[in-house]
Amino acid sequence: MSSFQLVGRKHRPEDTVIAMDGCRIGGQQLTVIAGPCAVEGEEQMLALARELKGMGVHILRGGAYKPRTSPYSFQGLGEEGLRILAAAREYTGLPVITEVTDARYMEKVCHYADIIQIGSRNMQNFTLLREAGRCGRPVLLKRGFAATIEEWLLAAEYILNEGNEQVILCERGIRTFETFTRNTLDINAVAAVKELSHLPVIVDPSHGTGRRSLVGPVSRAAVAAGADGLMLEVHQDPDRALSDGKQSLTPAQFAVLMDELRSLAGALGRRL
Ligand code: PEP
Ligand code: MN
């Protein structure tokens, strides 16, 4: 674990706080990132974005390039999705995050998005990590679903090593023998990474559980374990979502969770 030259607490003992236009990630702040798994259309995105802003969300999410298991599943709207996300930012004033799946798309994604997401399947795409290190935007690095904590932190090290210290780690569950849930959210990793690294840690209970009914309880557990925020999938009509409907909350369910998180944040001495 001595190879964490830049991501380690030895290099920087105090927590890294990423300051963006109108929001901060890390420190006292609890940051909530929410939105659909995929951008499906302009009307959908703008209406949901407005609702989420009203509920206190800090950052909007929405995939434009979707890394789907099957080539026959909805692949995302591509650049049109990016344009819609940027329109949602104009409309709400909230920063937007979206996934970049290939180094060739980096410039285009950076043109539209405020934060770059590197997905679980690309955690060890070293070309992409290096590009992200040079892109000049904050990067949210999801843990590979079969990656150890050490491999995850070393992947982050690639980004910092290119000169970009604005990295957010995201625990999104790992693959275990369990099949009832889509993944097994690794709460241990949240506490472990907070101990090892100064980087902010966000938890994604949507992909971590794969089940809407478990998203609330696991979100609360993540915050209690010391996460600096959450990434949550929300959809107006989850049963008709083009991806990840089973794990998406309705806006009404999300509003209840936000209220619960507010009381929890108060009890933990954090701001939401
Ligand atoms: C996502 O955030 O929609 C996503 C594809 O996540 P992950 O890379 O964690 O599977
Ligand atoms: Mn998803």
PDB file of C-alpha atoms in Angstrom, residues 23-185:
ATOM      1  CA  CYS A  23     -21.235  23.017  -4.917  1.00  0.00           C
ATOM      2  CA  ARG A  24     -18.484  21.296  -2.988  1.00  0.00           C
ATOM      3  CA  ILE A  25     -17.600  17.619  -2.885  1.00  0.00           C
ATOM      4  CA  GLY A  26     -15.903  16.374   0.296  1.00  0.00           C
ATOM      5  CA  GLY A  27     -15.314  17.915   3.712  1.00  0.00           C
ATOM      6  CA  GLN A  28     -18.423  18.648   5.791  1.00  0.00           C
ATOM      7  CA  GLN A  29     -20.666  18.587   2.774  1.00  0.00           C
ATOM      8  CA  LEU A  30     -22.751  15.565   1.775  1.00  0.00           C
ATOM      9  CA  THR A  31     -23.190  15.658  -1.994  1.00  0.00           C
ATOM     10  CA  VAL A  32     -26.154  14.107  -3.769  1.00  0.00           C
ATOM     11  CA  ILE A  33     -25.847  13.234  -7.450  1.00  0.00           C
ATOM     12  CA  ALA A  34     -29.110  12.079  -9.013  1.00  0.00           C
ATOM     13  CA  GLY A  35     -30.779  11.505 -12.350  1.00  0.00           C
ATOM     14  CA  PRO A  36     -31.729   8.777 -14.774  1.00  0.00           C
ATOM     15  CA  CYS A  37     -29.376   5.934 -15.653  1.00  0.00           C
ATOM     16  CA  ALA A  38     -29.529   7.133 -19.261  1.00  0.00           C
ATOM     17  CA  VAL A  39     -30.649  10.360 -20.867  1.00  0.00           C
ATOM     18  CA  GLU A  40     -33.704   9.222 -22.851  1.00  0.00           C
ATOM     19  CA  GLY A  41     -34.975  12.515 -24.243  1.00  0.00           C
ATOM     20  CA  GLU A  42     -35.010  16.261 -23.695  1.00  0.00           C
ATOM     21  CA  GLU A  43     -38.478  16.470 -22.154  1.00  0.00           C
ATOM     22  CA  GLN A  44     -37.725  13.651 -19.710  1.00  0.00           C
ATOM     23  CA  MET A  45     -34.394  15.125 -18.674  1.00  0.00           C
ATOM     24  CA  LEU A  46     -35.504  18.726 -18.228  1.00  0.00           C
ATOM     25  CA  ALA A  47     -38.642  17.861 -16.247  1.00  0.00           C
ATOM     26  CA  LEU A  48     -36.746  15.485 -13.964  1.00  0.00           C
ATOM     27  CA  ALA A  49     -33.844  17.922 -13.561  1.00  0.00           C
ATOM     28  CA  ARG A  50     -36.220  20.623 -12.397  1.00  0.00           C
ATOM     29  CA  GLU A  51     -37.862  18.303  -9.905  1.00  0.00           C
ATOM     30  CA  LEU A  52     -34.521  17.091  -8.546  1.00  0.00           C
ATOM     31  CA  LYS A  53     -33.209  20.607  -8.149  1.00  0.00           C
ATOM     32  CA  GLY A  54     -36.301  21.430  -6.080  1.00  0.00           C
ATOM     33  CA  MET A  55     -35.474  18.494  -3.804  1.00  0.00           C
ATOM     34  CA  GLY A  56     -31.956  19.760  -3.092  1.00  0.00           C
ATOM     35  CA  VAL A  57     -29.857  17.666  -5.484  1.00  0.00           C
ATOM     36  CA  HIS A  58     -26.379  19.126  -6.091  1.00  0.00           C
ATOM     37  CA  ILE A  59     -25.344  17.434  -9.332  1.00  0.00           C
ATOM     38  CA  LEU A  60     -27.366  15.903 -12.195  1.00  0.00           C
ATOM     39  CA  ARG A  61     -26.431  12.562 -13.713  1.00  0.00           C
ATOM     40  CA  GLY A  62     -27.424  10.932 -16.999  1.00  0.00           C
ATOM     41  CA  GLY A  63     -25.614   8.520 -19.301  1.00  0.00           C
ATOM     42  CA  ALA A  64     -25.173   9.384 -22.970  1.00  0.00           C
ATOM     43  CA  TYR A  65     -22.725   6.585 -23.806  1.00  0.00           C
ATOM     44  CA  LYS A  66     -23.996   3.487 -22.013  1.00  0.00           C
ATOM     45  CA  PRO A  67     -21.731   0.487 -21.438  1.00  0.00           C
ATOM     46  CA  ARG A  68     -24.414  -2.215 -21.863  1.00  0.00           C
ATOM     47  CA  THR A  69     -23.797  -5.919 -21.400  1.00  0.00           C
ATOM     48  CA  SER A  70     -25.721  -6.729 -24.588  1.00  0.00           C
ATOM     49  CA  PRO A  71     -25.122  -4.961 -27.904  1.00  0.00           C
ATOM     50  CA  TYR A  72     -28.906  -5.175 -28.479  1.00  0.00           C
ATOM     51  CA  SER A  73     -29.766  -3.087 -25.392  1.00  0.00           C
ATOM     52  CA  PHE A  74     -30.233   0.698 -25.587  1.00  0.00           C
ATOM     53  CA  GLN A  75     -26.756   2.174 -26.040  1.00  0.00           C
ATOM     54  CA  GLY A  76     -27.543   5.768 -25.095  1.00  0.00           C
ATOM     55  CA  LEU A  77     -28.199   8.832 -27.242  1.00  0.00           C
ATOM     56  CA  GLY A  78     -24.512   9.675 -27.712  1.00  0.00           C
ATOM     57  CA  GLU A  79     -23.769  13.310 -28.505  1.00  0.00           C
ATOM     58  CA  GLU A  80     -27.483  14.180 -28.531  1.00  0.00           C
ATOM     59  CA  GLY A  81     -27.595  12.945 -24.917  1.00  0.00           C
ATOM     60  CA  LEU A  82     -24.650  15.188 -24.048  1.00  0.00           C
ATOM     61  CA  ARG A  83     -26.419  18.162 -25.606  1.00  0.00           C
ATOM     62  CA  ILE A  84     -29.564  17.434 -23.576  1.00  0.00           C
ATOM     63  CA  LEU A  85     -27.519  17.185 -20.378  1.00  0.00           C
ATOM     64  CA  ALA A  86     -25.958  20.574 -21.091  1.00  0.00           C
ATOM     65  CA  ALA A  87     -29.477  21.933 -21.666  1.00  0.00           C
ATOM     66  CA  ALA A  88     -30.457  20.570 -18.233  1.00  0.00           C
ATOM     67  CA  ARG A  89     -27.534  22.485 -16.738  1.00  0.00           C
ATOM     68  CA  GLU A  90     -28.659  25.689 -18.470  1.00  0.00           C
ATOM     69  CA  TYR A  91     -32.197  25.113 -17.235  1.00  0.00           C
ATOM     70  CA  THR A  92     -31.341  24.384 -13.578  1.00  0.00           C
ATOM     71  CA  GLY A  93     -27.896  25.880 -13.007  1.00  0.00           C
ATOM     72  CA  LEU A  94     -26.752  22.494 -11.646  1.00  0.00           C
ATOM     73  CA  PRO A  95     -23.483  20.874 -12.759  1.00  0.00           C
ATOM     74  CA  VAL A  96     -23.799  17.644 -14.769  1.00  0.00           C
ATOM     75  CA  ILE A  97     -21.879  14.373 -14.757  1.00  0.00           C
ATOM     76  CA  THR A  98     -21.791  11.736 -17.480  1.00  0.00           C
ATOM     77  CA  GLU A  99     -19.740   8.698 -18.356  1.00  0.00           C
ATOM     78  CA  VAL A 100     -16.964   8.629 -20.923  1.00  0.00           C
ATOM     79  CA  THR A 101     -16.522   5.089 -22.244  1.00  0.00           C
ATOM     80  CA  ASP A 102     -13.648   5.650 -24.665  1.00  0.00           C
ATOM     81  CA  ALA A 103     -10.614   7.937 -24.787  1.00  0.00           C
ATOM     82  CA  ARG A 104     -11.739   9.038 -28.278  1.00  0.00           C
ATOM     83  CA  TYR A 105     -14.855  10.659 -26.748  1.00  0.00           C
ATOM     84  CA  MET A 106     -13.019  12.535 -23.995  1.00  0.00           C
ATOM     85  CA  GLU A 107     -12.857  15.904 -25.742  1.00  0.00           C
ATOM     86  CA  LYS A 108     -16.513  15.788 -26.737  1.00  0.00           C
ATOM     87  CA  VAL A 109     -17.697  14.737 -23.261  1.00  0.00           C
ATOM     88  CA  CYS A 110     -15.573  17.457 -21.622  1.00  0.00           C
ATOM     89  CA  HIS A 111     -17.137  20.005 -23.947  1.00  0.00           C
ATOM     90  CA  TYR A 112     -20.598  19.322 -22.471  1.00  0.00           C
ATOM     91  CA  ALA A 113     -20.082  17.906 -18.960  1.00  0.00           C
ATOM     92  CA  ASP A 114     -18.783  19.411 -15.715  1.00  0.00           C
ATOM     93  CA  ILE A 115     -17.610  16.116 -14.203  1.00  0.00           C
ATOM     94  CA  ILE A 116     -16.334  13.079 -16.095  1.00  0.00           C
ATOM     95  CA  GLN A 117     -17.407   9.619 -14.942  1.00  0.00           C
ATOM     96  CA  ILE A 118     -15.256   6.559 -15.523  1.00  0.00           C
ATOM     97  CA  GLY A 119     -17.414   3.466 -15.199  1.00  0.00           C
ATOM     98  CA  SER A 120     -16.801   0.215 -13.396  1.00  0.00           C
ATOM     99  CA  ARG A 121     -16.033  -1.625 -16.633  1.00  0.00           C
ATOM    100  CA  ASN A 122     -13.326   0.888 -17.518  1.00  0.00           C
ATOM    101  CA  MET A 123     -11.630   1.254 -14.148  1.00  0.00           C
ATOM    102  CA  GLN A 124      -8.433  -0.257 -15.487  1.00  0.00           C
ATOM    103  CA  ASN A 125      -8.560   1.242 -18.968  1.00  0.00           C
ATOM    104  CA  PHE A 126      -5.213   2.912 -18.480  1.00  0.00           C
ATOM    105  CA  THR A 127      -5.347   4.953 -21.688  1.00  0.00           C
ATOM    106  CA  LEU A 128      -8.681   6.390 -20.561  1.00  0.00           C
ATOM    107  CA  LEU A 129      -7.347   7.041 -17.043  1.00  0.00           C
ATOM    108  CA  ARG A 130      -4.380   8.976 -18.440  1.00  0.00           C
ATOM    109  CA  GLU A 131      -6.674  11.015 -20.694  1.00  0.00           C
ATOM    110  CA  ALA A 132      -8.868  11.764 -17.683  1.00  0.00           C
ATOM    111  CA  GLY A 133      -5.761  12.942 -15.873  1.00  0.00           C
ATOM    112  CA  ARG A 134      -5.187  15.512 -18.602  1.00  0.00           C
ATOM    113  CA  CYS A 135      -8.786  16.570 -19.223  1.00  0.00           C
ATOM    114  CA  GLY A 136      -8.911  19.472 -16.762  1.00  0.00           C
ATOM    115  CA  ARG A 137     -12.258  18.388 -15.230  1.00  0.00           C
ATOM    116  CA  PRO A 138     -13.046  16.601 -11.964  1.00  0.00           C
ATOM    117  CA  VAL A 139     -13.258  12.834 -12.508  1.00  0.00           C
ATOM    118  CA  LEU A 140     -15.517  10.380 -10.677  1.00  0.00           C
ATOM    119  CA  LEU A 141     -13.839   6.982 -10.746  1.00  0.00           C
ATOM    120  CA  LYS A 142     -16.120   4.030 -10.129  1.00  0.00           C
ATOM    121  CA  ARG A 143     -14.682   0.920  -8.568  1.00  0.00           C
ATOM    122  CA  GLY A 144     -14.375  -2.023 -10.947  1.00  0.00           C
ATOM    123  CA  PHE A 145     -16.850  -4.711  -9.913  1.00  0.00           C
ATOM    124  CA  ALA A 146     -13.990  -7.179  -9.520  1.00  0.00           C
ATOM    125  CA  ALA A 147     -11.324  -4.744  -8.341  1.00  0.00           C
ATOM    126  CA  THR A 148      -9.621  -4.799  -4.975  1.00  0.00           C
ATOM    127  CA  ILE A 149      -9.346  -1.596  -2.960  1.00  0.00           C
ATOM    128  CA  GLU A 150      -5.664  -1.463  -3.855  1.00  0.00           C
ATOM    129  CA  GLU A 151      -6.345  -1.763  -7.602  1.00  0.00           C
ATOM    130  CA  TRP A 152      -9.008   0.950  -7.345  1.00  0.00           C
ATOM    131  CA  LEU A 153      -6.689   3.372  -5.577  1.00  0.00           C
ATOM    132  CA  LEU A 154      -3.905   2.641  -8.054  1.00  0.00           C
ATOM    133  CA  ALA A 155      -6.303   3.417 -10.900  1.00  0.00           C
ATOM    134  CA  ALA A 156      -6.959   6.784  -9.208  1.00  0.00           C
ATOM    135  CA  GLU A 157      -3.187   7.193  -8.885  1.00  0.00           C
ATOM    136  CA  TYR A 158      -2.946   7.129 -12.732  1.00  0.00           C
ATOM    137  CA  ILE A 159      -5.235  10.177 -12.909  1.00  0.00           C
ATOM    138  CA  LEU A 160      -3.425  12.144 -10.211  1.00  0.00           C
ATOM    139  CA  ASN A 161      -0.112  11.193 -11.743  1.00  0.00           C
ATOM    140  CA  GLU A 162      -1.094  13.107 -14.900  1.00  0.00           C
ATOM    141  CA  GLY A 163      -1.617  16.240 -12.817  1.00  0.00           C
ATOM    142  CA  ASN A 164      -5.360  16.031 -12.056  1.00  0.00           C
ATOM    143  CA  GLU A 165      -5.974  15.941  -8.291  1.00  0.00           C
ATOM    144  CA  GLN A 166      -9.737  16.418  -8.641  1.00  0.00           C
ATOM    145  CA  VAL A 167     -10.724  12.788  -8.298  1.00  0.00           C
ATOM    146  CA  ILE A 168     -13.834  11.429  -6.592  1.00  0.00           C
ATOM    147  CA  LEU A 169     -13.939   7.723  -5.744  1.00  0.00           C
ATOM    148  CA  CYS A 170     -17.246   5.883  -6.167  1.00  0.00           C
ATOM    149  CA  GLU A 171     -18.059   2.542  -4.512  1.00  0.00           C
ATOM    150  CA  ARG A 172     -20.770   0.863  -6.615  1.00  0.00           C
ATOM    151  CA  GLY A 173     -20.735  -2.711  -5.370  1.00  0.00           C
ATOM    152  CA  ILE A 174     -18.640  -5.730  -6.267  1.00  0.00           C
ATOM    153  CA  ARG A 175     -19.435  -9.157  -7.627  1.00  0.00           C
ATOM    154  CA  THR A 176     -19.786 -11.882  -5.020  1.00  0.00           C
ATOM    155  CA  PHE A 177     -21.522 -15.289  -4.862  1.00  0.00           C
ATOM    156  CA  GLU A 178     -24.757 -13.503  -3.965  1.00  0.00           C
ATOM    157  CA  THR A 179     -27.314 -13.324  -6.757  1.00  0.00           C
ATOM    158  CA  PHE A 180     -30.334 -11.850  -4.942  1.00  0.00           C
ATOM    159  CA  THR A 181     -28.773  -8.414  -5.299  1.00  0.00           C
ATOM    160  CA  ARG A 182     -27.133  -7.186  -8.522  1.00  0.00           C
ATOM    161  CA  ASN A 183     -23.862  -6.475  -6.680  1.00  0.00           C
ATOM    162  CA  THR A 184     -22.703  -6.498  -3.072  1.00  0.00           C
ATOM    163  CA  LEU A 185     -22.137  -2.970  -1.858  1.00  0.00           C
TER     164      LEU A 185
END
